[in-house]
Amino acid sequence: MGFDTEPTFYEKAILSDLQGAWQYLREEVAEHPGFEGRERALFHIDDAMSWESVRNLAQVQRSLILVRNLLHQGDVPDAVAECLGAVSELSG
């Protein structure tokens, strides 16, 4: 049985940046009430920004698609769209 190795500094930094991007997205969505899908998006963003989810890049992609679809159902503010783009850029 093998041992898992600790992620490198680079891997830790990019995953931390990705988690931070999810947190900024959550803050923007929370600060801008009134668009369709907001509450559902917040629920899925909270799940996606957990460390366990961020470390699983396949899960990040599934969460990103789900959140993007929820947010695009409503007329989201530009700040929310920018934060969503940052998450997408870091996860790709």
N, CA, C and O atoms as a CHARMM CRD file, in Angstrom:
* protein
*
  368
    1    1 MET  N      0.84800  -1.17100   0.00000 PROA 1      0.00000
    2    1 MET  CA     0.00000   0.00000   0.00000 PROA 1      0.00000
    3    1 MET  C      0.89600   1.23700   0.00000 PROA 1      0.00000
    4    1 MET  O      1.81700   1.33700   0.81000 PROA 1      0.00000
    5    2 GLY  N      0.63000   2.17300  -0.90300 PROA 2      0.00000
    6    2 GLY  CA     1.42200   3.38800  -1.00100 PROA 2      0.00000
    7    2 GLY  C      0.88900   4.48800  -0.10500 PROA 2      0.00000
    8    2 GLY  O     -0.22600   4.41800   0.41200 PROA 2      0.00000
    9    3 PHE  N      1.70400   5.48600   0.05900 PROA 3      0.00000
   10    3 PHE  CA     1.33500   6.64200   0.86100 PROA 3      0.00000
   11    3 PHE  C      1.04600   7.81300  -0.06400 PROA 3      0.00000
   12    3 PHE  O      1.71400   8.00200  -1.08000 PROA 3      0.00000
   13    4 ASP  N      0.04500   8.58800   0.30300 PROA 4      0.00000
   14    4 ASP  CA    -0.22000   9.81300  -0.43700 PROA 4      0.00000
   15    4 ASP  C      0.86700  10.81900  -0.11100 PROA 4      0.00000
   16    4 ASP  O      1.33100  10.90500   1.02600 PROA 4      0.00000
   17    5 THR  N      1.26400  11.56900  -1.10600 PROA 5      0.00000
   18    5 THR  CA     2.26900  12.60200  -0.87200 PROA 5      0.00000
   19    5 THR  C      1.58100  13.94300  -0.67600 PROA 5      0.00000
   20    5 THR  O      0.48100  14.18100  -1.17500 PROA 5      0.00000
   21    6 GLU  N      2.24000  14.78900   0.04600 PROA 6      0.00000
   22    6 GLU  CA     1.70300  16.13000   0.27000 PROA 6      0.00000
   23    6 GLU  C      1.79600  16.91500  -1.02400 PROA 6      0.00000
   24    6 GLU  O      2.80200  16.82700  -1.72800 PROA 6      0.00000
   25    7 PRO  N      0.74700  17.69300  -1.35400 PROA 7      0.00000
   26    7 PRO  CA     0.79800  18.48800  -2.57500 PROA 7      0.00000
   27    7 PRO  C      1.97000  19.47400  -2.53500 PROA 7      0.00000
   28    7 PRO  O      2.39000  19.92300  -1.46900 PROA 7      0.00000
   29    8 THR  N      2.47500  19.78900  -3.70600 PROA 8      0.00000
   30    8 THR  CA     3.57200  20.75200  -3.78700 PROA 8      0.00000
   31    8 THR  C      3.05800  22.14000  -3.43700 PROA 8      0.00000
   32    8 THR  O      1.85200  22.36800  -3.34100 PROA 8      0.00000
   33    9 PHE  N      3.99700  23.06400  -3.24900 PROA 9      0.00000
   34    9 PHE  CA     3.62300  24.44100  -2.93800 PROA 9      0.00000
   35    9 PHE  C      2.74700  25.01500  -4.04800 PROA 9      0.00000
   36    9 PHE  O      1.76300  25.70200  -3.77900 PROA 9      0.00000
   37   10 TYR  N      3.11400  24.72600  -5.30100 PROA 10     0.00000
   38   10 TYR  CA     2.34600  25.23900  -6.42800 PROA 10     0.00000
   39   10 TYR  C      0.90900  24.73000  -6.38400 PROA 10     0.00000
   40   10 TYR  O     -0.02900  25.50800  -6.56000 PROA 10     0.00000
   41   11 GLU  N      0.72900  23.42600  -6.14900 PROA 11     0.00000
   42   11 GLU  CA    -0.61800  22.85600  -6.08600 PROA 11     0.00000
   43   11 GLU  C     -1.42500  23.47400  -4.95200 PROA 11     0.00000
   44   11 GLU  O     -2.60800  23.76800  -5.11800 PROA 11     0.00000
   45   12 LYS  N     -0.78700  23.67100  -3.79900 PROA 12     0.00000
   46   12 LYS  CA    -1.48100  24.28200  -2.66000 PROA 12     0.00000
   47   12 LYS  C     -1.89600  25.70900  -2.99200 PROA 12     0.00000
   48   12 LYS  O     -3.00200  26.12900  -2.65400 PROA 12     0.00000
   49   13 ALA  N     -1.01400  26.45600  -3.65200 PROA 13     0.00000
   50   13 ALA  CA    -1.29400  27.85600  -3.96300 PROA 13     0.00000
   51   13 ALA  C     -2.45500  27.98000  -4.94400 PROA 13     0.00000
   52   13 ALA  O     -3.35200  28.79800  -4.73900 PROA 13     0.00000
   53   14 ILE  N     -2.44800  27.18000  -6.00400 PROA 14     0.00000
   54   14 ILE  CA    -3.51800  27.29500  -6.99800 PROA 14     0.00000
   55   14 ILE  C     -4.85000  26.83300  -6.42100 PROA 14     0.00000
   56   14 ILE  O     -5.88900  27.41200  -6.73600 PROA 14     0.00000
   57   15 LEU  N     -4.83600  25.80600  -5.58900 PROA 15     0.00000
   58   15 LEU  CA    -6.07800  25.35400  -4.97000 PROA 15     0.00000
   59   15 LEU  C     -6.60400  26.39100  -3.98000 PROA 15     0.00000
   60   15 LEU  O     -7.81300  26.59200  -3.86600 PROA 15     0.00000
   61   16 SER  N     -5.70000  27.04100  -3.27500 PROA 16     0.00000
   62   16 SER  CA    -6.09900  28.10800  -2.36200 PROA 16     0.00000
   63   16 SER  C     -6.68200  29.28500  -3.14400 PROA 16     0.00000
   64   16 SER  O     -7.67500  29.88000  -2.72500 PROA 16     0.00000
   65   17 ASP  N     -6.06600  29.62000  -4.27800 PROA 17     0.00000
   66   17 ASP  CA    -6.60200  30.68900  -5.12900 PROA 17     0.00000
   67   17 ASP  C     -7.99400  30.33700  -5.64100 PROA 17     0.00000
   68   17 ASP  O     -8.88100  31.19000  -5.68400 PROA 17     0.00000
   69   18 LEU  N     -8.17900  29.07700  -6.02900 PROA 18     0.00000
   70   18 LEU  CA    -9.47400  28.63300  -6.51800 PROA 18     0.00000
   71   18 LEU  C    -10.52700  28.72000  -5.41700 PROA 18     0.00000
   72   18 LEU  O    -11.64900  29.16300  -5.66100 PROA 18     0.00000
   73   19 GLN  N    -10.17000  28.30300  -4.22200 PROA 19     0.00000
   74   19 GLN  CA   -11.09900  28.40400  -3.10400 PROA 19     0.00000
   75   19 GLN  C    -11.44300  29.87300  -2.83200 PROA 19     0.00000
   76   19 GLN  O    -12.59700  30.20400  -2.56000 PROA 19     0.00000
   77   20 GLY  N    -10.45300  30.73600  -2.90600 PROA 20     0.00000
   78   20 GLY  CA   -10.68800  32.16800  -2.72000 PROA 20     0.00000
   79   20 GLY  C    -11.60500  32.74300  -3.78100 PROA 20     0.00000
   80   20 GLY  O    -12.44400  33.59200  -3.47900 PROA 20     0.00000
   81   21 ALA  N    -11.45800  32.29300  -5.02400 PROA 21     0.00000
   82   21 ALA  CA   -12.31900  32.76500  -6.10500 PROA 21     0.00000
   83   21 ALA  C    -13.77400  32.35700  -5.84800 PROA 21     0.00000
   84   21 ALA  O    -14.69200  33.13900  -6.09400 PROA 21     0.00000
   85   22 TRP  N    -13.98200  31.13100  -5.35400 PROA 22     0.00000
   86   22 TRP  CA   -15.33200  30.70100  -4.99600 PROA 22     0.00000
   87   22 TRP  C    -15.88100  31.60200  -3.88100 PROA 22     0.00000
   88   22 TRP  O    -17.05600  31.97000  -3.90400 PROA 22     0.00000
   89   23 GLN  N    -15.03800  31.95600  -2.91200 PROA 23     0.00000
   90   23 GLN  CA   -15.48600  32.80000  -1.80700 PROA 23     0.00000
   91   23 GLN  C    -15.88700  34.19300  -2.30000 PROA 23     0.00000
   92   23 GLN  O    -16.89400  34.74100  -1.85100 PROA 23     0.00000
   93   24 TYR  N    -15.10800  34.76700  -3.21900 PROA 24     0.00000
   94   24 TYR  CA   -15.47000  36.07400  -3.78100 PROA 24     0.00000
   95   24 TYR  C    -16.77200  35.98900  -4.56500 PROA 24     0.00000
   96   24 TYR  O    -17.59900  36.89800  -4.50200 PROA 24     0.00000
   97   25 LEU  N    -16.95500  34.89600  -5.30500 PROA 25     0.00000
   98   25 LEU  CA   -18.20500  34.70700  -6.03200 PROA 25     0.00000
   99   25 LEU  C    -19.36800  34.64800  -5.05700 PROA 25     0.00000
  100   25 LEU  O    -20.41500  35.25000  -5.29700 PROA 25     0.00000
  101   26 ARG  N    -19.19000  33.92800  -3.96100 PROA 26     0.00000
  102   26 ARG  CA   -20.26600  33.81700  -2.98200 PROA 26     0.00000
  103   26 ARG  C    -20.61900  35.18200  -2.39400 PROA 26     0.00000
  104   26 ARG  O    -21.79500  35.51500  -2.24400 PROA 26     0.00000
  105   27 GLU  N    -19.59400  35.96800  -2.06400 PROA 27     0.00000
  106   27 GLU  CA   -19.83300  37.30300  -1.50900 PROA 27     0.00000
  107   27 GLU  C    -20.62700  38.17400  -2.48100 PROA 27     0.00000
  108   27 GLU  O    -21.56000  38.86700  -2.07400 PROA 27     0.00000
  109   28 GLU  N    -20.26400  38.14100  -3.75600 PROA 28     0.00000
  110   28 GLU  CA   -20.96600  38.95800  -4.75000 PROA 28     0.00000
  111   28 GLU  C    -22.40800  38.50400  -4.92500 PROA 28     0.00000
  112   28 GLU  O    -23.31300  39.33400  -5.01100 PROA 28     0.00000
  113   29 VAL  N    -22.63000  37.19400  -4.97800 PROA 29     0.00000
  114   29 VAL  CA   -23.99200  36.68000  -5.12100 PROA 29     0.00000
  115   29 VAL  C    -24.81300  37.06100  -3.88700 PROA 29     0.00000
  116   29 VAL  O    -25.97200  37.45600  -4.01300 PROA 29     0.00000
  117   30 ALA  N    -24.22300  36.94600  -2.70300 PROA 30     0.00000
  118   30 ALA  CA   -24.94300  37.27300  -1.46200 PROA 30     0.00000
  119   30 ALA  C    -25.27600  38.76800  -1.38000 PROA 30     0.00000
  120   30 ALA  O    -26.30900  39.14600  -0.82900 PROA 30     0.00000
  121   31 GLU  N    -24.40500  39.60700  -1.92400 PROA 31     0.00000
  122   31 GLU  CA   -24.61900  41.06000  -1.85200 PROA 31     0.00000
  123   31 GLU  C    -25.61000  41.58200  -2.88900 PROA 31     0.00000
  124   31 GLU  O    -26.02600  42.73800  -2.80900 PROA 31     0.00000
  125   32 HSD  N    -25.98900  40.76900  -3.84400 PROA 32     0.00000
  126   32 HSD  CA   -26.87600  41.22200  -4.90600 PROA 32     0.00000
  127   32 HSD  C    -28.13900  40.35600  -4.95800 PROA 32     0.00000
  128   32 HSD  O    -28.24200  39.45700  -5.79400 PROA 32     0.00000
  129   33 PRO  N    -29.09000  40.62500  -4.07100 PROA 33     0.00000
  130   33 PRO  CA   -30.33100  39.84100  -4.09000 PROA 33     0.00000
  131   33 PRO  C    -31.21400  40.24900  -5.26700 PROA 33     0.00000
  132   33 PRO  O    -31.02300  41.29200  -5.89300 PROA 33     0.00000
  133   34 GLY  N    -32.16900  39.39600  -5.53400 PROA 34     0.00000
  134   34 GLY  CA   -33.20000  39.79200  -6.48500 PROA 34     0.00000
  135   34 GLY  C    -33.11700  39.16300  -7.85600 PROA 34     0.00000
  136   34 GLY  O    -33.91100  39.51700  -8.72800 PROA 34     0.00000
  137   35 PHE  N    -32.20100  38.25400  -8.08900 PROA 35     0.00000
  138   35 PHE  CA   -32.21300  37.60300  -9.39800 PROA 35     0.00000
  139   35 PHE  C    -32.54000  36.12400  -9.24400 PROA 35     0.00000
  140   35 PHE  O    -32.27300  35.51000  -8.21100 PROA 35     0.00000
  141   36 GLU  N    -33.11800  35.58000 -10.28800 PROA 36     0.00000
  142   36 GLU  CA   -33.58500  34.19700 -10.26300 PROA 36     0.00000
  143   36 GLU  C    -32.42600  33.21900 -10.07700 PROA 36     0.00000
  144   36 GLU  O    -31.37100  33.37900 -10.69000 PROA 36     0.00000
  145   37 GLY  N    -32.62100  32.21800  -9.23700 PROA 37     0.00000
  146   37 GLY  CA   -31.61900  31.19000  -9.00700 PROA 37     0.00000
  147   37 GLY  C    -30.59200  31.53300  -7.94500 PROA 37     0.00000
  148   37 GLY  O    -29.68200  30.74300  -7.69300 PROA 37     0.00000
  149   38 ARG  N    -30.71400  32.68600  -7.32100 PROA 38     0.00000
  150   38 ARG  CA   -29.71700  33.15800  -6.36000 PROA 38     0.00000
  151   38 ARG  C    -29.56100  32.21200  -5.18000 PROA 38     0.00000
  152   38 ARG  O    -28.44200  31.82000  -4.84900 PROA 38     0.00000
  153   39 GLU  N    -30.66300  31.84000  -4.54200 PROA 39     0.00000
  154   39 GLU  CA   -30.59400  30.99300  -3.34400 PROA 39     0.00000
  155   39 GLU  C    -30.02100  29.62000  -3.67000 PROA 39     0.00000
  156   39 GLU  O    -29.20800  29.08100  -2.91800 PROA 39     0.00000
  157   40 ARG  N    -30.44800  29.06100  -4.79200 PROA 40     0.00000
  158   40 ARG  CA   -29.92500  27.75300  -5.19700 PROA 40     0.00000
  159   40 ARG  C    -28.44300  27.85400  -5.52700 PROA 40     0.00000
  160   40 ARG  O    -27.66600  26.96200  -5.18700 PROA 40     0.00000
  161   41 ALA  N    -28.05300  28.93600  -6.18600 PROA 41     0.00000
  162   41 ALA  CA   -26.63800  29.13000  -6.51900 PROA 41     0.00000
  163   41 ALA  C    -25.80200  29.24500  -5.24900 PROA 41     0.00000
  164   41 ALA  O    -24.71700  28.66900  -5.17600 PROA 41     0.00000
  165   42 LEU  N    -26.28400  29.97500  -4.25400 PROA 42     0.00000
  166   42 LEU  CA   -25.54800  30.11200  -2.99200 PROA 42     0.00000
  167   42 LEU  C    -25.32700  28.75000  -2.33900 PROA 42     0.00000
  168   42 LEU  O    -24.24100  28.47400  -1.83000 PROA 42     0.00000
  169   43 PHE  N    -26.34700  27.90400  -2.35200 PROA 43     0.00000
  170   43 PHE  CA   -26.21700  26.57400  -1.77000 PROA 43     0.00000
  171   43 PHE  C    -25.09300  25.79400  -2.45800 PROA 43     0.00000
  172   43 PHE  O    -24.25500  25.18900  -1.79100 PROA 43     0.00000
  173   44 HSD  N    -25.08000  25.81200  -3.77400 PROA 44     0.00000
  174   44 HSD  CA   -24.08200  25.04500  -4.52100 PROA 44     0.00000
  175   44 HSD  C    -22.69200  25.69000  -4.46000 PROA 44     0.00000
  176   44 HSD  O    -21.68200  24.98800  -4.51000 PROA 44     0.00000
  177   45 ILE  N    -22.64100  27.00000  -4.35300 PROA 45     0.00000
  178   45 ILE  CA   -21.34800  27.68000  -4.17700 PROA 45     0.00000
  179   45 ILE  C    -20.74600  27.30100  -2.83300 PROA 45     0.00000
  180   45 ILE  O    -19.54800  27.03400  -2.74200 PROA 45     0.00000
  181   46 ASP  N    -21.57000  27.27500  -1.78800 PROA 46     0.00000
  182   46 ASP  CA   -21.07500  26.87500  -0.46500 PROA 46     0.00000
  183   46 ASP  C    -20.47500  25.47400  -0.50200 PROA 46     0.00000
  184   46 ASP  O    -19.42900  25.22000   0.09500 PROA 46     0.00000
  185   47 ASP  N    -21.13400  24.58600  -1.19600 PROA 47     0.00000
  186   47 ASP  CA   -20.62000  23.22500  -1.32800 PROA 47     0.00000
  187   47 ASP  C    -19.32600  23.21200  -2.13600 PROA 47     0.00000
  188   47 ASP  O    -18.37600  22.51500  -1.77900 PROA 47     0.00000
  189   48 ALA  N    -19.28700  23.97200  -3.21100 PROA 48     0.00000
  190   48 ALA  CA   -18.12900  23.96500  -4.11200 PROA 48     0.00000
  191   48 ALA  C    -16.88600  24.58100  -3.48500 PROA 48     0.00000
  192   48 ALA  O    -15.77200  24.20700  -3.85100 PROA 48     0.00000
  193   49 MET  N    -17.04200  25.50300  -2.56100 PROA 49     0.00000
  194   49 MET  CA   -15.87200  26.18800  -2.01200 PROA 49     0.00000
  195   49 MET  C    -15.26600  25.46100  -0.81400 PROA 49     0.00000
  196   49 MET  O    -14.27700  25.92900  -0.25000 PROA 49     0.00000
  197   50 SER  N    -15.83800  24.33100  -0.41700 PROA 50     0.00000
  198   50 SER  CA   -15.22100  23.55300   0.65400 PROA 50     0.00000
  199   50 SER  C    -13.89400  22.98400   0.16800 PROA 50     0.00000
  200   50 SER  O    -13.72000  22.72000  -1.02200 PROA 50     0.00000
  201   51 TRP  N    -12.97300  22.80100   1.08200 PROA 51     0.00000
  202   51 TRP  CA   -11.63900  22.31400   0.70700 PROA 51     0.00000
  203   51 TRP  C    -11.71100  20.94300   0.04500 PROA 51     0.00000
  204   51 TRP  O    -10.94500  20.66000  -0.87600 PROA 51     0.00000
  205   52 GLU  N    -12.62000  20.09500   0.50300 PROA 52     0.00000
  206   52 GLU  CA   -12.75300  18.76300  -0.08400 PROA 52     0.00000
  207   52 GLU  C    -13.19000  18.84300  -1.54200 PROA 52     0.00000
  208   52 GLU  O    -12.72200  18.07200  -2.37900 PROA 52     0.00000
  209   53 SER  N    -14.08400  19.77200  -1.84000 PROA 53     0.00000
  210   53 SER  CA   -14.54100  19.93100  -3.21900 PROA 53     0.00000
  211   53 SER  C    -13.47200  20.57200  -4.09300 PROA 53     0.00000
  212   53 SER  O    -13.26600  20.14600  -5.23000 PROA 53     0.00000
  213   54 VAL  N    -12.79700  21.58300  -3.58000 PROA 54     0.00000
  214   54 VAL  CA   -11.78500  22.29000  -4.36500 PROA 54     0.00000
  215   54 VAL  C    -10.65100  21.35300  -4.76600 PROA 54     0.00000
  216   54 VAL  O    -10.09800  21.48100  -5.85800 PROA 54     0.00000
  217   55 ARG  N    -10.30400  20.42100  -3.89600 PROA 55     0.00000
  218   55 ARG  CA    -9.20800  19.49300  -4.19800 PROA 55     0.00000
  219   55 ARG  C     -9.57500  18.47800  -5.27400 PROA 55     0.00000
  220   55 ARG  O     -8.68800  17.84800  -5.85000 PROA 55     0.00000
  221   56 ASN  N    -10.85500  18.31000  -5.55300 PROA 56     0.00000
  222   56 ASN  CA   -11.32200  17.36000  -6.56500 PROA 56     0.00000
  223   56 ASN  C    -11.71200  18.15900  -7.81900 PROA 56     0.00000
  224   56 ASN  O    -12.83400  18.65700  -7.91900 PROA 56     0.00000
  225   57 LEU  N    -10.78400  18.27500  -8.76400 PROA 57     0.00000
  226   57 LEU  CA   -11.01300  19.13800  -9.91900 PROA 57     0.00000
  227   57 LEU  C    -12.17800  18.67500 -10.79200 PROA 57     0.00000
  228   57 LEU  O    -12.82300  19.49700 -11.44200 PROA 57     0.00000
  229   58 ALA  N    -12.45100  17.38700 -10.81500 PROA 58     0.00000
  230   58 ALA  CA   -13.62200  16.91400 -11.56100 PROA 58     0.00000
  231   58 ALA  C    -14.90100  17.44200 -10.91000 PROA 58     0.00000
  232   58 ALA  O    -15.84300  17.83000 -11.60100 PROA 58     0.00000
  233   59 GLN  N    -14.92400  17.45400  -9.58000 PROA 59     0.00000
  234   59 GLN  CA   -16.07500  18.00100  -8.85400 PROA 59     0.00000
  235   59 GLN  C    -16.18000  19.50800  -9.07300 PROA 59     0.00000
  236   59 GLN  O    -17.28500  20.04100  -9.18000 PROA 59     0.00000
  237   60 VAL  N    -15.05000  20.19200  -9.14100 PROA 60     0.00000
  238   60 VAL  CA   -15.05600  21.63500  -9.38400 PROA 60     0.00000
  239   60 VAL  C    -15.72900  21.92600 -10.72300 PROA 60     0.00000
  240   60 VAL  O    -16.54700  22.84100 -10.82100 PROA 60     0.00000
  241   61 GLN  N    -15.39000  21.15400 -11.74900 PROA 61     0.00000
  242   61 GLN  CA   -15.99000  21.36800 -13.06400 PROA 61     0.00000
  243   61 GLN  C    -17.49800  21.13700 -13.03700 PROA 61     0.00000
  244   61 GLN  O    -18.25000  21.90100 -13.64300 PROA 61     0.00000
  245   62 ARG  N    -17.94600  20.09500 -12.34500 PROA 62     0.00000
  246   62 ARG  CA   -19.38900  19.83000 -12.25200 PROA 62     0.00000
  247   62 ARG  C    -20.08900  20.96300 -11.50000 PROA 62     0.00000
  248   62 ARG  O    -21.15600  21.42200 -11.90600 PROA 62     0.00000
  249   63 SER  N    -19.48100  21.40500 -10.40800 PROA 63     0.00000
  250   63 SER  CA   -20.07400  22.49700  -9.62400 PROA 63     0.00000
  251   63 SER  C    -20.11500  23.78900 -10.42600 PROA 63     0.00000
  252   63 SER  O    -21.09900  24.52800 -10.37900 PROA 63     0.00000
  253   64 LEU  N    -19.04800  24.05600 -11.15800 PROA 64     0.00000
  254   64 LEU  CA   -18.97800  25.28100 -11.95800 PROA 64     0.00000
  255   64 LEU  C    -20.07600  25.29900 -13.02100 PROA 64     0.00000
  256   64 LEU  O    -20.73100  26.32200 -13.21800 PROA 64     0.00000
  257   65 ILE  N    -20.27800  24.18500 -13.69700 PROA 65     0.00000
  258   65 ILE  CA   -21.32900  24.11000 -14.72100 PROA 65     0.00000
  259   65 ILE  C    -22.69900  24.33200 -14.09100 PROA 65     0.00000
  260   65 ILE  O    -23.52500  25.06800 -14.63100 PROA 65     0.00000
  261   66 LEU  N    -22.93700  23.69700 -12.95200 PROA 66     0.00000
  262   66 LEU  CA   -24.22200  23.84200 -12.26400 PROA 66     0.00000
  263   66 LEU  C    -24.45400  25.28500 -11.83000 PROA 66     0.00000
  264   66 LEU  O    -25.52200  25.84400 -12.07900 PROA 66     0.00000
  265   67 VAL  N    -23.46400  25.88800 -11.18400 PROA 67     0.00000
  266   67 VAL  CA   -23.60700  27.27200 -10.70500 PROA 67     0.00000
  267   67 VAL  C    -23.74600  28.23100 -11.88300 PROA 67     0.00000
  268   67 VAL  O    -24.55900  29.15500 -11.83600 PROA 67     0.00000
  269   68 ARG  N    -22.97100  28.02300 -12.92500 PROA 68     0.00000
  270   68 ARG  CA   -23.06700  28.88700 -14.10500 PROA 68     0.00000
  271   68 ARG  C    -24.47400  28.82100 -14.69500 PROA 68     0.00000
  272   68 ARG  O    -25.05000  29.85200 -15.04200 PROA 68     0.00000
  273   69 ASN  N    -25.02800  27.61400 -14.80900 PROA 69     0.00000
  274   69 ASN  CA   -26.37400  27.47400 -15.34900 PROA 69     0.00000
  275   69 ASN  C    -27.41700  28.15100 -14.46200 PROA 69     0.00000
  276   69 ASN  O    -28.34000  28.79200 -14.96400 PROA 69     0.00000
  277   70 LEU  N    -27.27200  28.00900 -13.15700 PROA 70     0.00000
  278   70 LEU  CA   -28.20900  28.66600 -12.23800 PROA 70     0.00000
  279   70 LEU  C    -28.12400  30.18400 -12.34800 PROA 70     0.00000
  280   70 LEU  O    -29.14700  30.86800 -12.36300 PROA 70     0.00000
  281   71 LEU  N    -26.91200  30.70400 -12.42400 PROA 71     0.00000
  282   71 LEU  CA   -26.74500  32.15800 -12.47300 PROA 71     0.00000
  283   71 LEU  C    -27.19100  32.74000 -13.81000 PROA 71     0.00000
  284   71 LEU  O    -27.67500  33.87100 -13.86000 PROA 71     0.00000
  285   72 HSD  N    -27.03800  31.99800 -14.86700 PROA 72     0.00000
  286   72 HSD  CA   -27.43500  32.51000 -16.18000 PROA 72     0.00000
  287   72 HSD  C    -28.94300  32.45800 -16.40800 PROA 72     0.00000
  288   72 HSD  O    -29.43100  32.94700 -17.42700 PROA 72     0.00000
  289   73 GLN  N    -29.68300  31.87000 -15.47100 PROA 73     0.00000
  290   73 GLN  CA   -31.14800  31.88000 -15.56500 PROA 73     0.00000
  291   73 GLN  C    -31.69900  33.26200 -15.25200 PROA 73     0.00000
  292   73 GLN  O    -32.77400  33.63100 -15.72500 PROA 73     0.00000
  293   74 GLY  N    -30.97000  34.01600 -14.46400 PROA 74     0.00000
  294   74 GLY  CA   -31.42400  35.34100 -14.07200 PROA 74     0.00000
  295   74 GLY  C    -30.52800  36.40500 -14.67000 PROA 74     0.00000
  296   74 GLY  O    -29.53500  36.10400 -15.33300 PROA 74     0.00000
  297   75 ASP  N    -30.88400  37.62700 -14.43000 PROA 75     0.00000
  298   75 ASP  CA   -30.10200  38.76100 -14.91200 PROA 75     0.00000
  299   75 ASP  C    -29.10500  39.13600 -13.81200 PROA 75     0.00000
  300   75 ASP  O    -29.40400  39.96100 -12.95000 PROA 75     0.00000
  301   76 VAL  N    -27.91500  38.52000 -13.85100 PROA 76     0.00000
  302   76 VAL  CA   -26.94100  38.72100 -12.78300 PROA 76     0.00000
  303   76 VAL  C    -26.15700  40.01700 -13.00000 PROA 76     0.00000
  304   76 VAL  O    -25.91400  40.41100 -14.14100 PROA 76     0.00000
  305   77 PRO  N    -25.76600  40.67300 -11.91700 PROA 77     0.00000
  306   77 PRO  CA   -24.95000  41.87300 -12.02600 PROA 77     0.00000
  307   77 PRO  C    -23.57400  41.55500 -12.62500 PROA 77     0.00000
  308   77 PRO  O    -23.11000  40.41600 -12.57600 PROA 77     0.00000
  309   78 ASP  N    -22.94700  42.56700 -13.18100 PROA 78     0.00000
  310   78 ASP  CA   -21.63000  42.39900 -13.80700 PROA 78     0.00000
  311   78 ASP  C    -20.59100  41.86600 -12.83200 PROA 78     0.00000
  312   78 ASP  O    -19.74100  41.06000 -13.21300 PROA 78     0.00000
  313   79 ALA  N    -20.65000  42.30500 -11.57900 PROA 79     0.00000
  314   79 ALA  CA   -19.67100  41.85400 -10.58400 PROA 79     0.00000
  315   79 ALA  C    -19.76600  40.34300 -10.36800 PROA 79     0.00000
  316   79 ALA  O    -18.74800  39.67700 -10.18500 PROA 79     0.00000
  317   80 VAL  N    -20.96600  39.81300 -10.38800 PROA 80     0.00000
  318   80 VAL  CA   -21.16000  38.36800 -10.23200 PROA 80     0.00000
  319   80 VAL  C    -20.59100  37.64900 -11.44800 PROA 80     0.00000
  320   80 VAL  O    -19.91100  36.63300 -11.30600 PROA 80     0.00000
  321   81 ALA  N    -20.86400  38.16600 -12.63600 PROA 81     0.00000
  322   81 ALA  CA   -20.35700  37.55400 -13.86600 PROA 81     0.00000
  323   81 ALA  C    -18.82700  37.56100 -13.88700 PROA 81     0.00000
  324   81 ALA  O    -18.21200  36.59300 -14.33600 PROA 81     0.00000
  325   82 GLU  N    -18.21400  38.63600 -13.40900 PROA 82     0.00000
  326   82 GLU  CA   -16.75300  38.71300 -13.35900 PROA 82     0.00000
  327   82 GLU  C    -16.17800  37.67400 -12.40200 PROA 82     0.00000
  328   82 GLU  O    -15.18400  37.02200 -12.72100 PROA 82     0.00000
  329   83 CYS  N    -16.78700  37.51500 -11.24600 PROA 83     0.00000
  330   83 CYS  CA   -16.31600  36.51700 -10.27400 PROA 83     0.00000
  331   83 CYS  C    -16.50200  35.10600 -10.81500 PROA 83     0.00000
  332   83 CYS  O    -15.65000  34.24300 -10.60200 PROA 83     0.00000
  333   84 LEU  N    -17.59000  34.86800 -11.50300 PROA 84     0.00000
  334   84 LEU  CA   -17.81400  33.56400 -12.12000 PROA 84     0.00000
  335   84 LEU  C    -16.73600  33.28800 -13.16800 PROA 84     0.00000
  336   84 LEU  O    -16.26300  32.15900 -13.29500 PROA 84     0.00000
  337   85 GLY  N    -16.36000  34.30200 -13.90300 PROA 85     0.00000
  338   85 GLY  CA   -15.28000  34.15700 -14.88400 PROA 85     0.00000
  339   85 GLY  C    -13.95900  33.84300 -14.22500 PROA 85     0.00000
  340   85 GLY  O    -13.17200  33.06700 -14.76600 PROA 85     0.00000
  341   86 ALA  N    -13.69200  34.42800 -13.06400 PROA 86     0.00000
  342   86 ALA  CA   -12.44400  34.14700 -12.33900 PROA 86     0.00000
  343   86 ALA  C    -12.39700  32.70700 -11.86900 PROA 86     0.00000
  344   86 ALA  O    -11.35200  32.06300 -11.95800 PROA 86     0.00000
  345   87 VAL  N    -13.51400  32.19100 -11.37000 PROA 87     0.00000
  346   87 VAL  CA   -13.56700  30.78500 -10.95500 PROA 87     0.00000
  347   87 VAL  C    -13.33400  29.88500 -12.15500 PROA 87     0.00000
  348   87 VAL  O    -12.59000  28.90700 -12.08200 PROA 87     0.00000
  349   88 SER  N    -13.97400  30.22400 -13.25000 PROA 88     0.00000
  350   88 SER  CA   -13.83400  29.42600 -14.46500 PROA 88     0.00000
  351   88 SER  C    -12.40000  29.42200 -14.96400 PROA 88     0.00000
  352   88 SER  O    -11.88800  28.38000 -15.37300 PROA 88     0.00000
  353   89 GLU  N    -11.75600  30.56200 -14.93500 PROA 89     0.00000
  354   89 GLU  CA   -10.36500  30.67500 -15.38600 PROA 89     0.00000
  355   89 GLU  C     -9.41900  29.85000 -14.52200 PROA 89     0.00000
  356   89 GLU  O     -8.53400  29.16900 -15.03900 PROA 89     0.00000
  357   90 LEU  N     -9.60500  29.91200 -13.22100 PROA 90     0.00000
  358   90 LEU  CA    -8.72800  29.16800 -12.31400 PROA 90     0.00000
  359   90 LEU  C     -8.96900  27.66300 -12.35200 PROA 90     0.00000
  360   90 LEU  O     -8.05500  26.88000 -12.09300 PROA 90     0.00000
  361   91 SER  N    -10.18100  27.26200 -12.67100 PROA 91     0.00000
  362   91 SER  CA   -10.47900  25.82800 -12.64700 PROA 91     0.00000
  363   91 SER  C    -10.18100  25.15400 -13.97800 PROA 91     0.00000
  364   91 SER  O    -10.18000  23.92600 -14.06400 PROA 91     0.00000
  365   92 GLY  N     -9.93500  25.92500 -14.99200 PROA 92     0.00000
  366   92 GLY  CA    -9.71000  25.35800 -16.33300 PROA 92     0.00000
  367   92 GLY  C     -8.31500  25.06300 -16.54300 PROA 92     0.00000
  368   92 GLY  O     -7.94100  24.58100 -17.61200 PROA 92     0.00000
